[in-house]
Coordinates of C-alpha atoms in Angstrom, one line a residue:
Chain S
M23 CA -1.8 14.1 -11.8
F24 CA -4.2 12.3 -9.5
G25 CA -3.8 8.8 -8.0
L26 CA -6.0 6.1 -6.7
I27 CA -4.8 3.5 -4.2
G28 CA -6.9 0.4 -4.3
H29 CA -7.1 -3.3 -3.5
L30 CA -9.1 -6.3 -4.5
T31 CA -12.0 -7.7 -2.6
S32 CA -10.6 -11.1 -1.6
L33 CA -7.6 -13.3 -2.0
E34 CA -9.5 -15.7 -4.3
Y35 CA -10.6 -12.8 -6.5
A36 CA -7.1 -11.4 -6.6
Q37 CA -5.7 -14.8 -7.7
S38 CA -8.3 -15.2 -10.4
L39 CA -7.8 -11.7 -11.7
A40 CA -4.0 -12.1 -11.8
D41 CA -4.6 -15.2 -13.8
R42 CA -7.0 -13.4 -16.2
L43 CA -4.6 -10.5 -16.7
G44 CA -1.7 -12.8 -17.4
Y45 CA 0.3 -12.7 -14.1
P46 CA 0.7 -16.4 -13.3
E47 CA 3.4 -15.6 -10.8
Y48 CA 0.8 -13.9 -8.7
A49 CA -2.2 -16.1 -9.6
E50 CA -0.9 -19.3 -8.1
Q51 CA 0.1 -17.8 -4.7
G52 CA -1.5 -17.9 -1.3
L53 CA -1.8 -15.2 1.4
D54 CA 1.9 -15.4 2.4
F55 CA 3.0 -14.3 -1.0
W56 CA 0.5 -11.4 -1.2
C57 CA 1.8 -10.3 2.2
M58 CA 5.2 -9.8 0.6
A59 CA 4.1 -8.4 -2.7
P60 CA 5.0 -4.8 -3.4
P61 CA 2.7 -2.1 -4.8
H62 CA 2.4 -1.6 -8.6
I63 CA 1.1 1.1 -10.9
L64 CA -1.3 -1.0 -13.0
D65 CA -3.3 1.6 -14.9
E66 CA -2.9 4.9 -16.6
I67 CA -6.1 6.9 -16.6
K68 CA -7.5 9.7 -18.7
V69 CA -10.6 11.5 -17.5
R70 CA -12.7 14.1 -19.4
S71 CA -15.2 16.1 -17.3
V72 CA -18.5 17.2 -18.7
T73 CA -16.9 20.7 -18.8
G74 CA -14.4 19.4 -21.3
Q75 CA -11.4 19.6 -19.0
V76 CA -9.1 16.6 -19.2
I77 CA -6.9 15.2 -16.4
E78 CA -4.6 12.2 -16.1
G79 CA -4.1 9.7 -13.2
R80 CA -2.6 6.5 -12.1
Y81 CA -4.0 3.4 -10.3
V82 CA -1.7 2.0 -7.6
E83 CA -2.6 -1.6 -6.6
S84 CA -1.6 -2.0 -3.0
C85 CA -1.7 -5.8 -3.1
F86 CA -3.7 -5.7 0.2
V87 CA -6.4 -8.2 0.5
P88 CA -9.0 -8.2 3.3
E89 CA -7.9 -11.7 4.5
M90 CA -4.8 -9.9 6.0
L91 CA -7.1 -8.3 8.6
A92 CA -9.2 -11.4 9.1
Q93 CA -6.1 -13.5 9.7
N94 CA -4.4 -10.9 12.0
R95 CA -1.6 -10.1 9.5
F96 CA -1.8 -6.5 10.6
K97 CA 1.9 -5.7 10.0
A98 CA 1.5 -6.8 6.4
A99 CA -1.7 -4.7 6.0
M100 CA 0.1 -1.6 7.4
R101 CA 3.0 -2.2 5.0
K102 CA 0.7 -2.4 2.0
V103 CA -0.8 1.0 2.8
L104 CA 2.4 2.8 3.6
N105 CA 4.3 1.3 0.6
A106 CA 1.5 2.1 -1.8
M107 CA 1.5 5.7 -0.5
A108 CA 5.3 6.0 -0.9
H109 CA 5.0 4.5 -4.4
A110 CA 2.4 7.1 -5.4
Q111 CA 4.5 9.9 -4.0
K112 CA 7.7 8.6 -5.6
H113 CA 5.9 8.7 -9.0
G114 CA 5.1 12.4 -8.6
I115 CA 1.3 12.0 -8.1
D116 CA -0.1 15.2 -6.7
I117 CA -3.2 14.0 -5.0
T118 CA -4.1 10.4 -4.3
A119 CA -7.2 8.8 -2.8
L120 CA -6.9 6.0 -0.3
G121 CA -9.6 3.6 -1.5
G122 CA -11.5 0.8 0.2
F123 CA -9.8 -0.6 3.4
T124 CA -6.6 1.4 2.9
S125 CA -7.9 4.6 4.5
I126 CA -9.5 2.6 7.3
I127 CA -6.1 0.8 8.0
F128 CA -4.4 4.2 7.9
E129 CA -6.7 5.6 10.5
N130 CA -7.1 2.6 12.8
F131 CA -3.4 1.8 13.0
N132 CA -2.5 5.5 13.5
L133 CA -0.2 5.4 10.5
E134 CA 0.2 9.2 10.5
Q135 CA 2.9 8.6 13.1
I136 CA 5.0 6.9 10.5
R137 CA 6.2 9.5 8.1
D138 CA 9.4 7.9 6.8
V139 CA 9.0 5.0 4.5
R140 CA 12.5 4.0 3.4
N141 CA 13.9 7.0 1.5
V142 CA 10.5 8.6 1.1
S143 CA 9.2 11.1 3.7
L144 CA 5.5 11.0 3.2
D145 CA 3.8 14.3 2.5
F146 CA 0.3 13.8 3.8
R147 CA -1.0 16.8 2.0
R148 CA -0.8 14.7 -1.2
F149 CA -3.4 12.2 0.1
T150 CA -7.1 12.2 0.7
T151 CA -9.4 9.5 2.2
G152 CA -12.1 10.7 -0.2
N153 CA -14.5 10.4 2.8
T154 CA -16.0 13.9 2.3
H155 CA -17.3 13.1 -1.1
T156 CA -18.4 9.6 0.0
A157 CA -20.4 11.2 2.9
Y158 CA -21.9 13.8 0.6
I159 CA -23.0 11.1 -1.9
I160 CA -24.5 8.9 0.8
T161 CA -26.6 11.8 2.0
Q162 CA -27.8 12.5 -1.5
Q163 CA -28.6 8.9 -2.1
M164 CA -30.6 8.9 1.1
E165 CA -32.5 12.1 0.2
L166 CA -33.3 11.1 -3.4
A167 CA -34.2 7.5 -2.7
A168 CA -36.4 8.4 0.3
R169 CA -38.3 10.9 -1.9
D170 CA -38.7 8.2 -4.5
M171 CA -40.1 5.8 -1.9
D172 CA -42.5 8.5 -0.5
M173 CA -40.6 8.4 2.7
H174 CA -40.3 11.7 4.7
L175 CA -36.9 11.9 6.4
Q176 CA -38.2 14.5 8.8
R177 CA -40.4 11.8 10.4
A178 CA -38.3 8.8 9.7
T179 CA -36.2 6.6 12.0
I180 CA -32.7 6.6 10.6
L181 CA -30.1 4.1 11.8
V182 CA -26.5 4.9 11.2
C183 CA -24.2 1.8 11.7
G184 CA -20.6 3.0 12.2
A185 CA -21.9 6.4 13.5
S186 CA -18.6 7.3 15.3
G187 CA -16.5 6.7 12.2
D188 CA -15.4 9.4 9.8
I189 CA -18.1 9.0 7.2
G190 CA -20.8 7.9 9.8
S191 CA -20.2 11.0 11.9
A192 CA -20.4 13.3 8.9
V193 CA -23.7 11.7 7.8
C194 CA -25.1 12.1 11.4
R195 CA -24.1 15.8 11.4
W196 CA -25.9 16.3 8.1
I197 CA -29.0 14.6 9.4
A198 CA -28.9 16.6 12.6
H199 CA -28.7 19.8 10.6
Y200 CA -31.2 19.2 7.8
Y201 CA -33.6 16.7 9.5
P202 CA -33.5 17.7 13.2
N203 CA -36.8 16.0 13.9
A204 CA -35.8 12.6 12.5
D205 CA -35.4 9.8 15.0
L206 CA -31.7 9.1 14.8
I207 CA -30.3 5.8 16.0
L208 CA -26.5 5.6 16.6
V209 CA -24.8 2.2 16.4
A210 CA -21.1 1.5 16.6
R211 CA -18.6 -1.0 18.0
N212 CA -16.6 1.4 20.1
Q213 CA -19.1 2.4 22.8
Q214 CA -17.0 5.1 24.5
R215 CA -16.4 6.9 21.2
L216 CA -20.0 6.6 20.4
Q217 CA -21.2 8.1 23.7
E218 CA -18.8 11.0 23.2
F219 CA -20.0 11.6 19.7
Q220 CA -23.7 11.5 20.8
Q221 CA -22.9 14.3 23.3
E222 CA -21.1 16.3 20.7
L223 CA -24.0 15.9 18.2
G224 CA -26.7 16.6 20.9
M225 CA -29.0 14.3 19.1
G226 CA -29.8 10.6 18.5
R227 CA -30.1 7.6 20.8
V228 CA -27.5 4.8 21.2
L229 CA -28.8 1.3 20.6
T230 CA -27.4 -2.1 19.7
L231 CA -27.7 -3.2 16.1
E232 CA -30.3 -5.9 17.1
E233 CA -32.4 -3.3 18.9
G234 CA -32.2 -0.8 16.2
L235 CA -32.7 -2.7 13.0
P236 CA -36.4 -3.5 13.4
L237 CA -37.1 0.2 14.1
A238 CA -35.4 1.7 11.1
D239 CA -37.0 3.2 8.0
V240 CA -33.6 4.0 6.7
I241 CA -30.4 2.1 7.4
V242 CA -27.1 3.8 6.6
W243 CA -24.4 1.1 6.8
V244 CA -20.9 2.6 7.0
A245 CA -19.2 0.1 9.2
S246 CA -16.3 -1.8 7.6
M247 CA -15.2 -5.2 8.6
P248 CA -13.0 -7.7 6.9
K249 CA -15.7 -10.4 6.6
G250 CA -19.0 -8.5 6.5
L251 CA -21.9 -9.2 8.8
D252 CA -25.0 -11.4 8.4
I253 CA -28.3 -9.5 8.7
D254 CA -31.6 -11.3 9.0
P255 CA -33.8 -9.5 6.4
A256 CA -36.9 -10.7 8.2
V257 CA -36.4 -8.2 11.0
L258 CA -36.4 -5.2 8.7
K259 CA -39.4 -2.9 8.3
N260 CA -41.4 -2.7 5.1
P261 CA -40.7 -0.4 3.4
C262 CA -37.0 0.1 4.3
L263 CA -34.2 1.9 2.6
V264 CA -30.7 0.4 3.1
I265 CA -27.6 2.3 2.0
D266 CA -24.7 0.0 2.0
G267 CA -21.7 2.2 2.2
G268 CA -19.4 -0.2 4.1
Y269 CA -16.9 -2.8 3.0
P270 CA -17.5 -5.3 1.7
K271 CA -20.7 -4.2 -0.1
N272 CA -22.6 -7.4 0.4
L273 CA -25.9 -6.3 1.8
R274 CA -27.5 -6.2 -1.6
T275 CA -27.1 -9.9 -2.2
Q276 CA -27.9 -10.7 1.4
I277 CA -31.1 -8.7 1.8
Q278 CA -33.6 -9.6 -0.9
R279 CA -37.1 -8.9 0.3
P280 CA -40.0 -7.0 -1.2
G281 CA -40.2 -3.5 0.2
V282 CA -36.5 -3.3 1.1
R283 CA -34.5 -1.2 -1.3
V284 CA -30.7 -1.6 -1.0
L285 CA -28.4 1.0 -2.6
Q286 CA -24.7 0.6 -3.1
G287 CA -23.7 3.5 -0.8
G288 CA -20.9 6.0 -1.6
M289 CA -21.1 5.1 -5.3
V290 CA -21.5 7.6 -8.1
E291 CA -23.0 7.4 -11.6
H292 CA -21.2 9.6 -14.0
A293 CA -21.3 11.1 -17.5
L294 CA -17.5 11.6 -17.7
E295 CA -15.3 9.9 -20.3
I296 CA -12.9 7.8 -18.4
D297 CA -10.3 5.7 -20.2
W298 CA -9.2 3.0 -17.8
R299 CA -9.3 -0.8 -17.2
I300 CA -9.4 -1.0 -13.4
M301 CA -13.1 -0.4 -12.9
E302 CA -13.7 -3.6 -14.9
W303 CA -11.8 -5.4 -12.2
A304 CA -14.0 -4.0 -9.4
N305 CA -17.0 -6.3 -9.9
L306 CA -19.4 -3.3 -10.5
T307 CA -22.7 -3.6 -12.3
D308 CA -21.8 -1.0 -14.8
P309 CA -18.0 -0.4 -14.8
G310 CA -18.3 2.2 -17.5
R311 CA -20.7 4.5 -15.6
H312 CA -20.2 3.6 -11.9
L313 CA -17.4 4.6 -9.6
Y314 CA -16.5 4.9 -5.9
A315 CA -17.1 8.4 -4.6
C316 CA -13.7 8.3 -2.8
F317 CA -11.9 7.8 -6.0
A318 CA -14.0 10.5 -7.7
E319 CA -12.8 12.9 -4.9
A320 CA -9.2 12.6 -6.1
M321 CA -10.4 13.4 -9.6
L322 CA -12.4 16.4 -8.4
L323 CA -9.4 17.8 -6.4
E324 CA -7.2 17.4 -9.6
F325 CA -9.9 19.1 -11.8
E326 CA -10.1 22.0 -9.3
G327 CA -6.3 22.2 -8.6
W328 CA -7.1 21.7 -4.9
Y329 CA -3.8 20.0 -4.0
T330 CA -4.5 19.4 -0.4
N331 CA -5.6 16.5 1.8
F332 CA -9.3 17.6 1.6
S333 CA -10.4 14.6 3.7
W334 CA -8.0 13.7 6.5
G335 CA -8.2 12.6 10.1
R336 CA -11.1 11.3 12.0
N337 CA -14.3 13.3 12.3
Q338 CA -13.1 16.4 10.5
I339 CA -15.8 16.5 7.8
T340 CA -17.9 19.6 8.1
L341 CA -21.2 20.4 6.3
E342 CA -19.4 23.3 4.5
K343 CA -16.8 20.9 3.1
M344 CA -19.5 18.5 2.0
A345 CA -21.3 21.3 0.2
Q346 CA -18.0 22.4 -1.4
I347 CA -17.2 19.0 -2.8
G348 CA -20.8 18.4 -3.7
A349 CA -20.9 21.5 -5.9
V350 CA -17.8 20.5 -7.9
S351 CA -19.1 16.9 -8.0
R352 CA -22.2 18.1 -9.9
K353 CA -20.2 20.5 -12.0
H354 CA -18.0 17.7 -13.4
G355 CA -20.7 15.2 -14.0
F356 CA -21.0 12.9 -11.0
Q357 CA -24.4 11.9 -9.5
P358 CA -25.4 9.7 -6.6
L359 CA -26.0 6.1 -7.8
L360 CA -29.7 5.3 -7.4
S361 CA -30.2 2.2 -9.5
Chain A
M19 CA 7.7 0.8 11.6
T20 CA 8.4 0.6 15.3
A21 CA 9.5 -2.6 17.0
A22 CA 6.6 -4.4 18.7
V23 CA 8.8 -6.3 21.1
T24 CA 11.6 -5.2 23.3
L25 CA 14.9 -6.7 22.3
D26 CA 17.7 -7.5 24.8
Y27 CA 20.8 -6.6 22.7
H28 CA 23.1 -8.1 25.3
S29 CA 21.4 -11.5 25.7
D30 CA 23.2 -14.6 24.5
T31 CA 20.3 -15.5 22.1
Y32 CA 20.5 -12.0 20.5
R33 CA 24.3 -12.0 20.3
D34 CA 24.4 -15.5 18.9
A35 CA 22.1 -14.5 16.0
Y36 CA 24.0 -11.3 15.6
S37 CA 27.2 -13.1 15.1
R38 CA 25.9 -14.6 11.9
I39 CA 24.0 -11.5 10.6
N40 CA 26.9 -9.2 11.4
G41 CA 29.2 -11.7 9.6
I42 CA 27.0 -11.6 6.5
V43 CA 26.9 -7.8 6.5
I44 CA 30.7 -7.5 6.8
E45 CA 31.2 -10.1 4.1
G46 CA 28.6 -8.5 1.9
E47 CA 30.3 -5.1 2.2
Q48 CA 33.7 -6.8 1.4
A49 CA 32.2 -8.6 -1.6
A50 CA 30.7 -5.3 -2.8
A51 CA 34.1 -3.6 -2.5
D52 CA 35.8 -6.4 -4.5
N53 CA 33.0 -6.5 -7.0
Y54 CA 33.2 -2.8 -7.8
C55 CA 37.0 -3.1 -8.3
K56 CA 36.4 -5.9 -10.8
I57 CA 33.6 -4.0 -12.6
A58 CA 36.0 -1.1 -12.9
E59 CA 38.2 -3.3 -15.0
L60 CA 35.3 -4.1 -17.3
L61 CA 34.2 -0.4 -17.5
P62 CA 37.5 1.5 -17.5
E63 CA 35.7 4.7 -18.6
H64 CA 33.9 4.6 -15.2
R65 CA 37.0 3.5 -13.2
D66 CA 37.2 6.5 -10.9
E67 CA 33.6 6.4 -9.9
L68 CA 33.6 2.6 -9.4
L69 CA 36.7 2.7 -7.2
A70 CA 35.1 5.5 -5.2
L71 CA 32.1 3.2 -4.6
A72 CA 34.4 0.3 -3.7
K73 CA 36.1 2.6 -1.1
M74 CA 32.7 3.5 0.4
E75 CA 31.8 -0.2 0.7
S76 CA 35.1 -0.8 2.6
R77 CA 34.2 2.1 4.9
H78 CA 30.8 0.5 5.5
K79 CA 32.5 -2.8 6.4
K80 CA 34.5 -1.0 9.1
G81 CA 31.3 0.6 10.5
F82 CA 29.7 -2.8 10.8
E83 CA 32.8 -4.3 12.4
A84 CA 32.4 -1.6 15.0
C85 CA 28.8 -2.6 15.5
G86 CA 29.8 -6.2 16.3
R87 CA 32.6 -5.0 18.7
N88 CA 30.1 -2.7 20.4
L89 CA 28.0 -5.8 21.4
H90 CA 31.1 -7.9 22.1
V91 CA 30.2 -10.2 19.2
T92 CA 32.7 -12.1 17.0
P93 CA 31.3 -12.2 13.5
D94 CA 30.9 -15.7 12.1
M95 CA 32.9 -15.2 8.9
T96 CA 32.9 -18.9 8.0
F97 CA 29.1 -18.9 7.9
A98 CA 29.1 -15.6 6.0
Q99 CA 31.5 -16.8 3.3
K100 CA 29.4 -19.9 2.7
F101 CA 26.3 -17.7 2.7
F102 CA 27.6 -15.6 -0.3
Q103 CA 29.4 -18.4 -2.0
K104 CA 27.0 -19.2 -4.9
L105 CA 26.4 -15.5 -5.7
R106 CA 30.1 -14.9 -5.5
E107 CA 30.8 -17.8 -7.9
N108 CA 28.2 -16.5 -10.4
F109 CA 29.8 -13.1 -10.2
Q110 CA 33.3 -14.5 -10.8
N111 CA 32.1 -16.6 -13.7
A112 CA 30.4 -13.6 -15.3
F113 CA 33.6 -11.5 -14.8
A114 CA 35.8 -14.2 -16.3
A115 CA 33.5 -14.2 -19.4
G116 CA 33.6 -10.4 -19.5
N117 CA 29.8 -10.3 -19.0
V118 CA 29.4 -6.8 -17.5
V119 CA 25.6 -7.0 -17.5
T120 CA 25.5 -10.0 -15.2
C121 CA 28.2 -8.4 -13.0
L122 CA 26.1 -5.3 -12.7
L123 CA 22.9 -7.1 -12.0
I124 CA 24.5 -9.2 -9.3
Q125 CA 26.4 -6.4 -7.5
A126 CA 24.7 -3.1 -8.4
L127 CA 21.1 -4.3 -8.4
I128 CA 20.7 -7.5 -6.4
I129 CA 23.3 -7.1 -3.7
E130 CA 22.5 -3.3 -3.3
A131 CA 18.7 -3.9 -3.2
F132 CA 19.3 -6.7 -0.7
A133 CA 21.5 -4.4 1.5
I134 CA 19.0 -1.6 1.3
S135 CA 16.1 -3.8 2.3
A136 CA 18.0 -5.4 5.1
Y137 CA 19.2 -2.1 6.5
N138 CA 15.8 -0.4 6.2
I139 CA 14.2 -3.2 8.1
Y140 CA 17.0 -3.3 10.6
I141 CA 17.2 0.4 11.5
P142 CA 14.0 0.5 13.6
V143 CA 15.0 -2.5 15.7
A144 CA 18.8 -1.9 15.9
D145 CA 20.7 -0.9 19.0
P146 CA 21.4 2.9 19.1
F147 CA 25.0 2.6 18.1
A148 CA 24.3 0.3 15.1
R149 CA 21.2 2.4 14.1
K150 CA 23.3 5.5 13.6
I151 CA 25.9 3.7 11.5
T152 CA 23.3 1.9 9.4
E153 CA 21.3 5.1 8.7
G154 CA 24.5 6.6 7.2
V155 CA 25.2 3.5 5.2
V156 CA 21.7 3.1 3.7
K157 CA 21.9 6.6 2.1
D158 CA 25.1 5.5 0.3
E159 CA 23.6 2.3 -0.9
Y160 CA 20.9 4.1 -2.8
L161 CA 23.6 6.0 -4.7
H162 CA 25.2 2.6 -5.6
L163 CA 22.0 1.2 -6.8
N164 CA 21.7 4.3 -8.9
F165 CA 25.1 3.7 -10.7
G166 CA 24.0 0.3 -12.0
Q167 CA 20.6 1.6 -12.9
K168 CA 22.0 4.5 -14.9
W169 CA 24.5 2.4 -16.9
L170 CA 21.9 -0.3 -17.7
K171 CA 19.3 2.2 -18.6
E172 CA 21.7 3.8 -21.1
H173 CA 22.3 0.4 -22.7
F174 CA 18.8 -1.0 -22.2
A175 CA 18.1 -2.1 -25.7
E176 CA 21.2 -4.2 -26.0
V177 CA 21.2 -5.6 -22.4
K178 CA 17.5 -6.3 -21.9
E179 CA 17.6 -10.1 -22.7
S180 CA 20.9 -10.7 -20.8
L181 CA 19.4 -9.0 -17.8
K182 CA 16.4 -11.2 -17.9
E183 CA 18.6 -14.3 -18.1
A184 CA 20.9 -13.0 -15.3
N185 CA 17.8 -12.4 -13.2
R186 CA 16.6 -15.9 -13.8
Q187 CA 19.9 -17.4 -12.7
N188 CA 20.6 -15.2 -9.7
L189 CA 17.3 -14.0 -8.1
P190 CA 16.3 -17.5 -6.8
L191 CA 19.6 -17.5 -4.8
V192 CA 18.4 -14.4 -2.9
W193 CA 15.3 -16.3 -1.7
Q194 CA 17.5 -19.2 -0.6
M195 CA 19.8 -16.9 1.2
L196 CA 16.9 -15.2 3.0
N197 CA 15.5 -18.5 4.1
E198 CA 18.9 -19.4 5.6
V199 CA 18.8 -16.4 7.9
E200 CA 15.1 -16.2 8.5
Q201 CA 15.3 -17.4 12.1
D202 CA 18.4 -15.2 13.0
A203 CA 16.8 -12.2 11.4
A204 CA 13.6 -12.8 13.4
T205 CA 15.7 -12.9 16.6
L206 CA 16.9 -9.5 15.7
G207 CA 13.3 -8.3 15.2
M208 CA 13.4 -8.4 11.4
E209 CA 10.4 -10.1 9.7
K210 CA 11.1 -12.1 6.5
A211 CA 7.9 -10.9 4.8
A212 CA 9.0 -7.3 5.4
L213 CA 12.5 -8.0 4.1
V214 CA 11.2 -9.6 0.9
E215 CA 8.7 -6.8 0.3
D216 CA 11.4 -4.1 0.8
F217 CA 13.7 -6.0 -1.5
L218 CA 11.1 -6.3 -4.2
I219 CA 10.4 -2.6 -4.0
A220 CA 14.0 -1.5 -4.2
Y221 CA 14.9 -4.1 -6.9
G222 CA 11.6 -3.6 -8.8
D223 CA 12.0 0.2 -8.8
A224 CA 15.5 -0.2 -10.2
L225 CA 14.3 -2.5 -13.0
A226 CA 11.5 -0.1 -13.8
E227 CA 13.9 2.8 -13.9
I228 CA 16.2 0.8 -16.3
G229 CA 13.3 0.4 -18.7
F230 CA 11.3 -2.7 -18.0
S231 CA 7.5 -2.5 -18.1
T232 CA 5.3 -3.1 -15.0
R233 CA 4.4 -6.5 -16.4
E234 CA 8.1 -7.4 -16.9
V235 CA 9.0 -6.1 -13.4
M236 CA 6.3 -8.2 -11.8
Q237 CA 7.4 -11.3 -13.7
M238 CA 11.1 -10.8 -13.1
T239 CA 10.8 -9.9 -9.4
A240 CA 8.6 -12.9 -8.6
M241 CA 11.2 -15.3 -10.3
G242 CA 11.7 -18.3 -8.0
L243 CA 9.9 -16.6 -5.1
A244 CA 7.1 -19.2 -5.0
A245 CA 9.5 -22.1 -4.6
A246 CA 11.4 -20.3 -1.8

């Protein structure tokens, strides 16, 4: 059985959804209450691959909301992630994806140091960040959309914002390997880590976001922050391809300008039969056909019986692993979202 | 999770807060021992098992008395008895009425889940002596939670509504009790939000195991929490 650990995009949305689903006890409460709320299994999922294979899964709502980070409620945020993981393991889930902010919290707060959560000793082999599949999907979105826009990646200026992160570094490695002549711009908040990564990569130049944005033909946005960032669309090139793979995915509404194409990064379109309710809660354009690539990774690992933490730790994603997950992604009916 | 602040276990402030928290823990273990003896009268077929649980609780009490002595603290038993008074009254009324469901909910679910959460949150911030003792105790408490769970699960159909009613009457008391010791717990390095969350997990897991649906668990565990 596979599992998905997720969260809602804001406190306000969490409250309105709790109201809609008939949980008035949760709907009327402010951040303090959500900081104390335990995880819940809110959905039982059945998935049929295009190959005909059927698997089952569970959705674990962590009760985390991004306001916990914005308002420095870090302890609460950490508890949400660890408790949701313990909940998944206690319910016998074999492989669980840490969706949205949960994998970022796990990584940034070094939660791998905390193995024991009450009477559960976490077995990290049962969890995956899903980042390998997300990175693979982003590279495919970039390649296919660029082709569609008559853009040649080999000659393009590609800016990766969040380049030293897990997904960002994987995307950069992929660019360095397949498009070594591209002009790669590396942007990240942590300058020391970024410089080290640039040396390791042997390619790309480090710029600030303000310096880089006006130069880029392609922008891969994989930085995640609790409140998002304002980008002035006027500084962008025409044409420009923007792949919004961070959280929250708000660049699409922010950047509306002719010649600029914004894709929801790290999202897949699929032809699988999935019986669930949770995607209707995720504010997606087509909840029946669209899905987060990180969640899809847990399904792929379950389909293939790869009960292992396929994506784990920072900067461990190799091109081989991206190719490996890419092959089974296509096999079971997932495609990069291009609409 | 590890303690973010360094605690001075021998400071007056710490020991003053400890006198009340230690008193509560000792009184709680005593109440638990008494309650299991009473439940044994209501469930004679489980008498041996219940008396064994009562014995364990008495042993825990002795362990926690040693924790107080180790820090040269005199437990504030007057405060502790007042702290448990309402819950104790509710238990005694239920026992007098022969209401085993309410007795089990109060002792085997609420008090046990409360103890488990408090001990879990305490362990990372406890002094080395108390940590060792509390680690041993918390393992036992999971077994006790398990006894109530098992019995109520076997009788779920006939006890479901009474459990909901007992929950409505008693859970709000837990939130009041937590508020009363919020400041003292914080002095010991224990955060109220973490305590509540841990309690909700232990109590919610028990309710789910007994047979309640996720929706019912969410409704029951949130009972009275907003007002607290």
